[in-house]
Short mmCIF file of C-alpha atoms in Angstrom, two decimals:
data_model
loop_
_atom_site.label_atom_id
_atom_site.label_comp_id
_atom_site.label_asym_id
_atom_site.label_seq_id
_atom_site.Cartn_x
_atom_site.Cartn_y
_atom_site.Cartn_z
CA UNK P 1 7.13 -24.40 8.44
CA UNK P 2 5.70 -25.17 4.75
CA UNK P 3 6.28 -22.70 2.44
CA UNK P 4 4.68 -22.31 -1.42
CA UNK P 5 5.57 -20.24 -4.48
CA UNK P 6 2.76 -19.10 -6.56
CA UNK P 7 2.30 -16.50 -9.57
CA UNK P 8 -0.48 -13.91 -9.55
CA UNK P 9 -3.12 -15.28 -11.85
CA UNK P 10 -1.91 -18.84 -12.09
CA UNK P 11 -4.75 -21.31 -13.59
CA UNK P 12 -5.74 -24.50 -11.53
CA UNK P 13 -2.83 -26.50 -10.57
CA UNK P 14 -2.53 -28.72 -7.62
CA UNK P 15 -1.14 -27.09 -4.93
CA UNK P 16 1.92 -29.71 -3.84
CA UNK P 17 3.60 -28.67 -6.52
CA UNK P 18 4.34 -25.14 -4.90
CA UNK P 19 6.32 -26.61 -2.50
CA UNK P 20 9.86 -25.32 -1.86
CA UNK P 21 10.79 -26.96 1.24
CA UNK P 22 12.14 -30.31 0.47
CA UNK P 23 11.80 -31.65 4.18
CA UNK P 24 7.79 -30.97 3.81
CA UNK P 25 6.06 -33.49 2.70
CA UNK P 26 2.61 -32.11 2.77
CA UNK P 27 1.11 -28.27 3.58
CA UNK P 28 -1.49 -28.34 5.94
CA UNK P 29 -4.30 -28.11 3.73
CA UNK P 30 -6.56 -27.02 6.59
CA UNK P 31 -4.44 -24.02 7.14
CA UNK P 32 -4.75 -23.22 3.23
CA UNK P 33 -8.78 -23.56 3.26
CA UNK P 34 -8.72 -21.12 6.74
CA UNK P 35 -7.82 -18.22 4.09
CA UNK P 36 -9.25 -19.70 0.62
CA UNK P 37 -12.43 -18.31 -1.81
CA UNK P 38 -12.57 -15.87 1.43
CA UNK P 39 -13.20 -11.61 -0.03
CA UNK P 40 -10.09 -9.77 1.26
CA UNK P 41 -12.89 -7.83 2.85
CA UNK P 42 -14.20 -10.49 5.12
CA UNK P 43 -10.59 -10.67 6.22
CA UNK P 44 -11.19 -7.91 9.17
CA UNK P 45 -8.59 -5.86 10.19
CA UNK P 46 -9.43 -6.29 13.74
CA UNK P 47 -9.44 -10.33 13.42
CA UNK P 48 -6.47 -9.82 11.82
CA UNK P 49 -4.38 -6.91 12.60
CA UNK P 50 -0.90 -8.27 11.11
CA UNK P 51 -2.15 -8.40 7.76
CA UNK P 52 -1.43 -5.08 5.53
CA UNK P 53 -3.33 -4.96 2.67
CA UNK P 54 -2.64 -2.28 -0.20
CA UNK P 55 -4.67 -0.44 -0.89
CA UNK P 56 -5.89 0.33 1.97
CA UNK P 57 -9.22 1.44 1.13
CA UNK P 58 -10.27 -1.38 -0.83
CA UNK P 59 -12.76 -0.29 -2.60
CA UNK P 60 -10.25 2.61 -4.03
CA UNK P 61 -10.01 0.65 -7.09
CA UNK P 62 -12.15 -0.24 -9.71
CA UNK P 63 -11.28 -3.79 -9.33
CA UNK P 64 -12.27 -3.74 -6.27
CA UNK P 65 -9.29 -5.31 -4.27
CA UNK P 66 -12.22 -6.30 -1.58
CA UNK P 67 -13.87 -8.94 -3.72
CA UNK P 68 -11.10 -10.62 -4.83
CA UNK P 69 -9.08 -13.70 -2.77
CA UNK P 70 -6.21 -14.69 -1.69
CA UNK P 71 -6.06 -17.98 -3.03
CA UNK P 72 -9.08 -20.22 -4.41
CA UNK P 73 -9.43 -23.93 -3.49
CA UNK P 74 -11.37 -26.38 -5.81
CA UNK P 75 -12.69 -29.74 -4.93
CA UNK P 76 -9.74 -31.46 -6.15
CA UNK P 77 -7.55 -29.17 -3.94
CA UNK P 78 -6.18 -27.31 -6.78
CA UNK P 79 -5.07 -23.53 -6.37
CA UNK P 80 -5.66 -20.49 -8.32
CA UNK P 81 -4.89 -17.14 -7.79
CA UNK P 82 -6.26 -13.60 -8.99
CA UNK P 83 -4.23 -10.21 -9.28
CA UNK P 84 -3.36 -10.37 -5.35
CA UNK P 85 0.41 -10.62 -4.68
CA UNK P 86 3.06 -10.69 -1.90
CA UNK P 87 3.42 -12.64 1.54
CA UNK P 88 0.83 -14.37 3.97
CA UNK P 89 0.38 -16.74 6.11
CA UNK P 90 -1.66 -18.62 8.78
CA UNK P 91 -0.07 -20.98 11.78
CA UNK P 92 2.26 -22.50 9.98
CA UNK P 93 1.69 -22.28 6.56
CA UNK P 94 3.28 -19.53 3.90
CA UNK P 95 2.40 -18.39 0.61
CA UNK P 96 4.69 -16.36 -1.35
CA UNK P 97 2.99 -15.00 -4.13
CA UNK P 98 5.03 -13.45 -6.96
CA UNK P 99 4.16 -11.70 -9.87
CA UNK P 100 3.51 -13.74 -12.98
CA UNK P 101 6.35 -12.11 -14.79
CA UNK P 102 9.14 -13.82 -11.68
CA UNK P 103 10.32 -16.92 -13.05
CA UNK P 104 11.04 -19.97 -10.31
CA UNK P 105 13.31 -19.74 -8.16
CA UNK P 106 14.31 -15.98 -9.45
CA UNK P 107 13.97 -12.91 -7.53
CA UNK P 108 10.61 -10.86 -8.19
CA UNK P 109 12.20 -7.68 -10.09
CA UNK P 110 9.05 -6.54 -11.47
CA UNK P 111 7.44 -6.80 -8.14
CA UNK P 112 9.94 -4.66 -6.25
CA UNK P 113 10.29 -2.34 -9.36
CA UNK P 114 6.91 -1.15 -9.12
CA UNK P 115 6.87 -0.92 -4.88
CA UNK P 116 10.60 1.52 -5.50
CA UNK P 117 8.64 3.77 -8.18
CA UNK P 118 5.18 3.67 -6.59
CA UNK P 119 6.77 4.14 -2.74
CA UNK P 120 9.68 6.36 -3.19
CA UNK P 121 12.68 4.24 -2.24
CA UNK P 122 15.06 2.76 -3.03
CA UNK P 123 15.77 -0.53 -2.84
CA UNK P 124 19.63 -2.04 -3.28
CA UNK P 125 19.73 -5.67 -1.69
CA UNK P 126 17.50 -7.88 -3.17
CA UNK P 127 18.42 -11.24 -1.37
CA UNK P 128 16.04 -12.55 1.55
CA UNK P 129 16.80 -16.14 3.30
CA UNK P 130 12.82 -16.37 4.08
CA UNK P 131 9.41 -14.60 3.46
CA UNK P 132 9.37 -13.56 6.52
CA UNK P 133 12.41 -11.30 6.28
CA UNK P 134 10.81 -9.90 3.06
CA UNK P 135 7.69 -8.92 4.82
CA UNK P 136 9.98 -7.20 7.67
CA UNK P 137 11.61 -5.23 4.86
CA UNK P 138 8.95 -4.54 3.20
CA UNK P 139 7.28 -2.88 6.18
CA UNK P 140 10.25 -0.41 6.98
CA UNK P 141 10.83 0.46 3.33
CA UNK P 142 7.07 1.47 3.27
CA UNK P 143 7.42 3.52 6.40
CA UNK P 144 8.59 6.93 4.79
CA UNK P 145 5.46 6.95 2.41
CA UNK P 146 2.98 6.81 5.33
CA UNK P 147 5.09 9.16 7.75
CA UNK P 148 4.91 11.66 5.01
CA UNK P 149 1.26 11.10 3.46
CA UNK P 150 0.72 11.48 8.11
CA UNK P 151 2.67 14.64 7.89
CA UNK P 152 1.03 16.01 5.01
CA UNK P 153 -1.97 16.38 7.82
CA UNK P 154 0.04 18.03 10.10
CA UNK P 155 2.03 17.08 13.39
CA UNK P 156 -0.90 15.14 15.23
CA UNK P 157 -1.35 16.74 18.31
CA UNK P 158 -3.73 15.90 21.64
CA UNK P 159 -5.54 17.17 24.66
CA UNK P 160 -3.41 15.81 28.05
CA UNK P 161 -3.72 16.60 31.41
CA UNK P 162 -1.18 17.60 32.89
CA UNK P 163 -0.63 17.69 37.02
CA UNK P 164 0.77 20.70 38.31
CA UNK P 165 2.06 22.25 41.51
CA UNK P 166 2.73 25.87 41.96
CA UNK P 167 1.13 29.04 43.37
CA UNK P 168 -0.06 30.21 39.54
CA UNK P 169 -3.69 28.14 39.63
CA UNK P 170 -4.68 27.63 36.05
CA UNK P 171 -6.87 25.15 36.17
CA UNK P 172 -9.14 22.71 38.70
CA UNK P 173 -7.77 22.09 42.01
CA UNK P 174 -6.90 18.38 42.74
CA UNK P 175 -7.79 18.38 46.81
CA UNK P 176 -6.36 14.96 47.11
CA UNK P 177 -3.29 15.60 45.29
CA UNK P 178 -3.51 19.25 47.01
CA UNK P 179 -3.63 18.22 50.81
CA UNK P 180 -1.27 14.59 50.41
CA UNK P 181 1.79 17.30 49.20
CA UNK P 182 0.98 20.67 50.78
CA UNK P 183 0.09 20.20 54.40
CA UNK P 184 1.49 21.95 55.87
CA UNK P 185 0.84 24.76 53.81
CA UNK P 186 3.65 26.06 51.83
CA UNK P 187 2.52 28.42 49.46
CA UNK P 188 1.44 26.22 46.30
CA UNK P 189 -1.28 24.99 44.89
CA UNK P 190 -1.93 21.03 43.35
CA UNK P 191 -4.02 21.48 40.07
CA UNK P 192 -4.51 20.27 37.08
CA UNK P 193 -4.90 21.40 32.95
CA UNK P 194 -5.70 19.84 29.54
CA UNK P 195 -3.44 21.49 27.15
CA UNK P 196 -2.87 20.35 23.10
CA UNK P 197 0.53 18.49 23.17
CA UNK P 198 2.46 17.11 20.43
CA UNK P 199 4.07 14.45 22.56
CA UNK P 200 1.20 11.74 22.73
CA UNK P 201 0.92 8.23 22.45
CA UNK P 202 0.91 8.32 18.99
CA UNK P 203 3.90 10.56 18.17
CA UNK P 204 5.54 8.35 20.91
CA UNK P 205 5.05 5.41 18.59
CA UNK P 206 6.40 7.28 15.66
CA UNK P 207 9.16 7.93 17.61
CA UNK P 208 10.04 4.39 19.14
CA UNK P 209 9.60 3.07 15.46
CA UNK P 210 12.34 5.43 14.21
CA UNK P 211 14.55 4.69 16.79
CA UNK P 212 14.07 0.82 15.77
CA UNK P 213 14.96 1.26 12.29
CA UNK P 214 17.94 3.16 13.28
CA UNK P 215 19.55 0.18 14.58
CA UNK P 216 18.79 -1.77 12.16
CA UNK P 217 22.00 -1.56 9.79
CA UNK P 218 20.73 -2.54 6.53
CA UNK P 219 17.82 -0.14 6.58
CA UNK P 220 18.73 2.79 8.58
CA UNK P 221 19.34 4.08 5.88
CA UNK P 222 15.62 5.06 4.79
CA UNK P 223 15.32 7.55 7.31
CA UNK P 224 17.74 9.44 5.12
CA UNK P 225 16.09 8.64 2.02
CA UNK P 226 14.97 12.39 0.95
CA UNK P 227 14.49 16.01 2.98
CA UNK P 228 10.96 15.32 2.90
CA UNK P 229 11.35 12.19 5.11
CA UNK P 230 14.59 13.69 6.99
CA UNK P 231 12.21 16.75 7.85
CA UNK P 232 9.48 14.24 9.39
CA UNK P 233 11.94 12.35 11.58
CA UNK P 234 13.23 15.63 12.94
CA UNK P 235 9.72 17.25 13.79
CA UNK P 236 8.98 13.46 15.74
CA UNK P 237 12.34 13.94 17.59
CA UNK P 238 11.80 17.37 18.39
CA UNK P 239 8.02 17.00 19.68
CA UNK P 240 8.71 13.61 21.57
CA UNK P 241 10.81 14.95 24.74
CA UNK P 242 9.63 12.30 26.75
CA UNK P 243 10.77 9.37 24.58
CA UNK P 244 11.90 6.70 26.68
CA UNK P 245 13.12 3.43 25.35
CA UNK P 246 12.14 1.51 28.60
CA UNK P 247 8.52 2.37 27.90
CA UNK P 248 8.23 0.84 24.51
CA UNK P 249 6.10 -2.41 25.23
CA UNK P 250 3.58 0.36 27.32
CA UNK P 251 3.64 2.62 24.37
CA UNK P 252 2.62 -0.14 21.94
CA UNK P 253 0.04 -1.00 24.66
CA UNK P 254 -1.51 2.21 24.06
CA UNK P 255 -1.62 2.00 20.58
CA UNK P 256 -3.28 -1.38 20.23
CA UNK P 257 -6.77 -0.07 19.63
CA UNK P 258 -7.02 1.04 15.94
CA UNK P 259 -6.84 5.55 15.77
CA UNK P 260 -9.39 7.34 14.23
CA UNK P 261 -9.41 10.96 13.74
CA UNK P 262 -11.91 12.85 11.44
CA UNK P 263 -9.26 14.90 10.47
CA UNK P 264 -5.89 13.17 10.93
CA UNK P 265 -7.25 10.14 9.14
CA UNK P 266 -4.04 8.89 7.54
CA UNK P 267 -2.44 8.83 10.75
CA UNK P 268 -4.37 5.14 10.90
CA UNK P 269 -2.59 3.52 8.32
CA UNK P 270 1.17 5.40 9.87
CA UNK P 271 0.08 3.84 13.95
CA UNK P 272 -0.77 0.33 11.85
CA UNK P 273 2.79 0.03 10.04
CA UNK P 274 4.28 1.33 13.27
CA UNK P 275 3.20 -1.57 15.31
CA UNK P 276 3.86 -4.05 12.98
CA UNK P 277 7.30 -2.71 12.74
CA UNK P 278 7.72 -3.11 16.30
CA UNK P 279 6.21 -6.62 16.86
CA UNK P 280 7.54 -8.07 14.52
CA UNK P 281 9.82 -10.59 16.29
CA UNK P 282 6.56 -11.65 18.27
CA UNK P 283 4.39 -11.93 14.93
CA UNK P 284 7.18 -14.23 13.94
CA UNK P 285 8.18 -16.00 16.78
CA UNK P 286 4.69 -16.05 18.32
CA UNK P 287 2.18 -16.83 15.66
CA UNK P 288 -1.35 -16.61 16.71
CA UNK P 289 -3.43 -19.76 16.06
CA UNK P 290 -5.27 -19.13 13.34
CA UNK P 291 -4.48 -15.36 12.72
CA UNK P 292 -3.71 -14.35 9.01
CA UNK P 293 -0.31 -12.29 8.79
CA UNK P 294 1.63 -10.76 6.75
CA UNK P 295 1.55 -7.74 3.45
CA UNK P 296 -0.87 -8.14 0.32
CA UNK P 297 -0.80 -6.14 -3.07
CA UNK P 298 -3.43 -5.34 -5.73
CA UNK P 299 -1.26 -5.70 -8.71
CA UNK P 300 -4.28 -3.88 -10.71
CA UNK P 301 -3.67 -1.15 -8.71
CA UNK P 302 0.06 -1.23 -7.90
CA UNK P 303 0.64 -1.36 -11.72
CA UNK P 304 -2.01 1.55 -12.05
CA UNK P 305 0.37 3.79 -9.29
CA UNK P 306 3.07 2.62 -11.47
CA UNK P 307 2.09 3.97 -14.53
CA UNK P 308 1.24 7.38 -13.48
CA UNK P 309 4.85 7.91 -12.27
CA UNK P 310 5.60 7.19 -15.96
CA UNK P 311 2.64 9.43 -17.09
CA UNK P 312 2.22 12.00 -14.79
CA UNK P 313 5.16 14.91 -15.57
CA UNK P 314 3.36 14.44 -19.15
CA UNK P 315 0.63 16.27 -17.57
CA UNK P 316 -2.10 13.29 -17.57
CA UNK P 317 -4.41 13.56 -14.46
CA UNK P 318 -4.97 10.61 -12.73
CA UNK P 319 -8.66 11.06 -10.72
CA UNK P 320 -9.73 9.73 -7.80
CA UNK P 321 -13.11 8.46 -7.63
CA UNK P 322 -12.79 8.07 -3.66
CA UNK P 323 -11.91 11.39 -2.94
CA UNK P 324 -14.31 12.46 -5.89
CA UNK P 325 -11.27 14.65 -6.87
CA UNK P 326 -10.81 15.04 -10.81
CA UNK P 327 -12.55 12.93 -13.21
CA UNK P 328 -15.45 13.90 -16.52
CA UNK P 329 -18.50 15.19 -16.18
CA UNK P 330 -21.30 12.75 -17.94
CA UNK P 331 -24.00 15.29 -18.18
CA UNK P 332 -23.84 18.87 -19.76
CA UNK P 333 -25.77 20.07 -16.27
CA UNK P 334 -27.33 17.87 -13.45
CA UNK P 335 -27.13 19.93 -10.50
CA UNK P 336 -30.31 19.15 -9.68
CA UNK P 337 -31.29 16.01 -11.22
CA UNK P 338 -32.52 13.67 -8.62
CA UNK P 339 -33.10 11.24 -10.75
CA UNK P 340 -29.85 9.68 -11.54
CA UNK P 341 -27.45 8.68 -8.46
CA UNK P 342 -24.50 11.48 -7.98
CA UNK P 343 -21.87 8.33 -7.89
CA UNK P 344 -22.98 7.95 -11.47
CA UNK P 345 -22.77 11.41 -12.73
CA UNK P 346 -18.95 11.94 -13.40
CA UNK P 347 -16.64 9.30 -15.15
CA UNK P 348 -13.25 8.08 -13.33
CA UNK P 349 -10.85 7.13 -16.08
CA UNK P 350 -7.43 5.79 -15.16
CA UNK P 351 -5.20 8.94 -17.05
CA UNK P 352 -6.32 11.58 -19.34
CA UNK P 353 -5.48 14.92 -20.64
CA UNK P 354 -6.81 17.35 -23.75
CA UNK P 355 -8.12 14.56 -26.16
CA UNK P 356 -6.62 11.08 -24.54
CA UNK P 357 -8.26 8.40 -22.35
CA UNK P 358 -5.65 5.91 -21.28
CA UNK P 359 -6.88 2.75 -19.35
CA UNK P 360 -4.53 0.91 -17.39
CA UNK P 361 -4.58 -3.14 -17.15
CA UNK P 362 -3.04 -5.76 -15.43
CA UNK P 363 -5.22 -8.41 -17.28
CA UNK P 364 -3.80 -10.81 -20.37
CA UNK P 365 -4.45 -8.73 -23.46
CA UNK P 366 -2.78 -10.80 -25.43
CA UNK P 367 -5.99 -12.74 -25.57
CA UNK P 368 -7.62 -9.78 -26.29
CA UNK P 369 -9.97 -7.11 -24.80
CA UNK P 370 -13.45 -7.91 -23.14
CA UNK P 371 -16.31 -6.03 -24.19
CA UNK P 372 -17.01 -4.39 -21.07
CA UNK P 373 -13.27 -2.64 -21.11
CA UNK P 374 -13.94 -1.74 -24.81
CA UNK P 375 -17.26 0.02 -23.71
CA UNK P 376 -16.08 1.87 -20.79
CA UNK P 377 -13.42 3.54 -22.72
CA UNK P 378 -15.37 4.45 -25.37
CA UNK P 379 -17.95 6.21 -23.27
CA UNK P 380 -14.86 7.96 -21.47
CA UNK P 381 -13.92 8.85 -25.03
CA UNK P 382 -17.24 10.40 -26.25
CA UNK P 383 -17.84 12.10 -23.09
CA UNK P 384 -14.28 13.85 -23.02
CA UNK P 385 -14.34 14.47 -26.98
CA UNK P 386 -11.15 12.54 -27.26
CA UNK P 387 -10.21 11.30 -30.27
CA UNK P 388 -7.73 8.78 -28.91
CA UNK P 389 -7.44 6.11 -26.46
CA UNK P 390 -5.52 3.12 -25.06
CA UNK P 391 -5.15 0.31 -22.71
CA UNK P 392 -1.66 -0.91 -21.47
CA UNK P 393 -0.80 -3.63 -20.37
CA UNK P 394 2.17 -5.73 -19.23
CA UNK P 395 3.36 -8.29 -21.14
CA UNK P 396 6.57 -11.31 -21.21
CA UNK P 397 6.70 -11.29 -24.81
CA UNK P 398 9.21 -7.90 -26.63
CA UNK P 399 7.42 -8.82 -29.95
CA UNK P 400 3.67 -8.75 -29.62
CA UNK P 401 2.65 -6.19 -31.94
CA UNK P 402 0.21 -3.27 -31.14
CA UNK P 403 -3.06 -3.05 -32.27
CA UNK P 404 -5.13 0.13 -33.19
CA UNK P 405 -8.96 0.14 -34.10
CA UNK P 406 -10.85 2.51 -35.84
CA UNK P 407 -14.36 3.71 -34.57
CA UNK P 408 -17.17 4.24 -36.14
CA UNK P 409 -19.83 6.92 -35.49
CA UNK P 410 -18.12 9.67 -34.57
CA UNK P 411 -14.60 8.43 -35.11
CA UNK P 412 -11.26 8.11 -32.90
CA UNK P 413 -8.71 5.13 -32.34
CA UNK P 414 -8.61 3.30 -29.34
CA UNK P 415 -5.08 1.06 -29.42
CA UNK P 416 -4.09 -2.23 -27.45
CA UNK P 417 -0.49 -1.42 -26.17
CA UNK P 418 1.72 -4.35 -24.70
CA UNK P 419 4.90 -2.93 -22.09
CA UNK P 420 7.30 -5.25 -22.10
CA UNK P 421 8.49 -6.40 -18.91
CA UNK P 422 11.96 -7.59 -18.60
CA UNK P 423 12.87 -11.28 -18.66
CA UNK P 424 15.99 -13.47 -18.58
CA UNK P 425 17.32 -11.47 -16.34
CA UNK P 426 20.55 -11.95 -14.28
CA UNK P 427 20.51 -8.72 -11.40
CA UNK P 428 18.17 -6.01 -10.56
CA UNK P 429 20.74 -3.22 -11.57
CA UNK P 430 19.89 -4.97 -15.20
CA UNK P 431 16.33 -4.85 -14.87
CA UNK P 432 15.69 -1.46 -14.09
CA UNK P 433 18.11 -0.93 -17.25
CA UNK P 434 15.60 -2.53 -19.88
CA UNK P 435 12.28 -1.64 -18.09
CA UNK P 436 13.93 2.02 -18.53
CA UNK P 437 14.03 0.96 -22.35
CA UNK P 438 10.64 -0.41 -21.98
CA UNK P 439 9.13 3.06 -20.51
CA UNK P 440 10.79 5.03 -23.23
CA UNK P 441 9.19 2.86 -25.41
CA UNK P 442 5.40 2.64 -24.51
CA UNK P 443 5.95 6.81 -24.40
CA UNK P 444 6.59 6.86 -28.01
CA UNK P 445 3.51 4.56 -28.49
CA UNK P 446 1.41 7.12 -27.13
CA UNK P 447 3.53 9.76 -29.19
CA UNK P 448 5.11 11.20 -26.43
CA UNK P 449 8.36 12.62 -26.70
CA UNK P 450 11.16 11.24 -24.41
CA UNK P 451 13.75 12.74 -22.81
#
């Protein structure tokens, strides 16, 4: 097994000198140029159906998580990377990509910050032995988010037949069922009926996942994590009478073609986590030739989620172009203007409220900001009548200055704000202690009052 360590937008840099297993004298470069200057896109989910990808939808950012790569090869086998971070890996080959702000051979606080405030959970031992352990924890600290964004939807429930015997006939006769178990006659009747049931394939994989996770010791615990989740794992217990551990290589037989529901749509992503939960051991014992595994971030959009946790009980609303929910008008009225394409009629800005546009940005702007980001938050700006904006950004350096500009025309300020992310530092517990400081402090840059 060859294993490299690479940052999130790391330059050119020949890839040998990633390596972190001693033993290895060379990666298998084919393996590498299987998954390099590929889209994420062209990565299918049914080619590949061990590799989670966040966010899901990948075109739910404006980045556009589906045209980016993995990894990019040049001619002189040098690697790059973009914003993409996390674990994959193909045959025998492993990347782990950490966030540029994880120095060598240190754990990747920043990384795991963001996943506890975007997910919901908490996260205590930090300490892995491989990659693949991380993905495996990963993958059950994730589970809660997607059994409640399932729930949210409802308890899914199913047509199934049912085979019955008695004299109260409620449904089409079965006359071969009917005549193998009541000749002689005795008074009852074989039939069958297709009733809505709870207790389904799906809710049965819900089920044997939760039962996994309970005996696992160091993570049982996030079945407990909040009421919300506790309330979940209840209703699954409750509705699965039929559970039946023996059954669990049938159930995830059942399960292997991907679900789709018009209506219980996120119940995909919840039977996707589920079975990667449960095959684990195979995905890691068993490798697949040629089969890309493992669990990729956007870091444009993870550090997006992450700053509306920090944002959002200030009352800035965060739209969603996908579900077309929230965003700014462009036009005064174009109801029924054919003319210009509806997907171009309202503006999506990362945060806003009253008379602020704030644009979130995982790019270097310490090097400054590109034209195209200056433009699009203007026009956000003169369309909402706000008089102030911002971009934030992360940043490794506490004393980089911010930087406010004046516009002309009709006036406002539009200022560069660097967040300073935590380095030199020796635990987790101490991390989340400055980045606290850190979130305090880009609030008062925006001149909001902290608690």
């Amino acid at each position: 097994m060859s294993l490299l360590q690479i940052t999130d937008n790391h330059d050119w840099k020949d890839f040998k000198s990633f390596l972190t297993d001693e033993d290895t004298a060379e990666v298998d470069l084919p393996n590498l140029q299987k998954i390099a200057d590929i889209n994420i896109s062209k990565l299918s989910f049914d080619d590949n159906p061990n590799l989670l990808i966040f966010p899901h939808d990948l075109n739910q950012h404006g980045d556009k998580i589906g045209d980016n790569c993995i990894i990019s090869l040049n001619h002189r086998n040098e690697i790059s990377t973009s914003n993409i971070m996390g674990f994959v890996g193909i045959n025998e080959t492993q990347l782990d990509i950490k966030s540029r702000f994880a120095k060598e051979d240190k754990e990747d606080y920043f990384l795991h910050y963001m996943l506890e405030r975007v997910f919901s959970i908490n996260l205590f031992d930090m300490k892995h032995s491989s990659s693949e352990e991380q993905i495996f924890d990963f993958l059950i600290y994730l589970f809660p988010y997607f059994l409640k964004k399932a729930f949210a939807q409802g308890l899914f429930k199913k047509y199934r037949r049912y085979e019955h015997n008695n004299a109260n006939v409620k449904g089409p006769i079965s006359i071969s069922r009917h005549i193998k178990e009541n000749i002689p006659f005795r008074g009852t009747i074989s039939y069958s009926t297709r009733e809505h049931s709870y207790d389904n394939e799906i809710t049965q994989l819900i089920r044997h996942t939760i039962e996994f996770i309970k005996t696992k010791k160091n993570s049982s615990f996030i079945l407990n994590i909040d009421n919300e989740t506790k309330e979940c794992v209840n209703q699954i217990t409750m509705a699965t009478s039929s559970y039946n551990l023996r059954e669990r290589d049938k159930i995830i037989n059942r399960n292997l073609r991907p679900f789709q529901h018009p209506y219980y749509s996120e119940y995909a992503s919840l039977q996707k986590i589920c079975l990667q939960i449960l095959r684990h051991e195979s995905i890691k014992f068993g490798k697949e030739k040629d089969k890309v595994y493992g669990i990729l971030f956007d870091g444009a959009w993870l550090w997006e989620e992450y700053l509306f946790t920090i944002l959002e009980k200030h009352k800035f609303k965060h739209p969603r172009n996908k579900d077309s929910k929230g965003g700014i008008p462009m036009f005064t009225n174009d109801d029924n203007n054919n003319e210009i394409d509806k997907n171009s009629r309202k503006l999506y800005p990362d945060f806003y409220k009253d008379d602020f546009i704030i644009d979130a940005k995982y790019k270097h702007l310490e090097k400054g900001v590109g034209r195209e980001d200056l433009y699009q938050i203007v026009t956000y700006m003169y369309c909402k009548k706000a008089e102030r904006g911002a971009f934030i950004y992360p940043c490794k350096d506490e004393n980089i200055k911010s930087l406010k500009l004046e516009l002309s025309g009709y006036g406002g300020k539009v200022s560069v704000l660097p967040f300073y992310i935590p380095q030199s530092i020796e635990c987790y517990e101490q991390f989340k202690n400055k980045i606290f400081a850190s979130e305090d402090n880009i609030l008062l840059k925006v001149k909001i009052p902290t608690t």
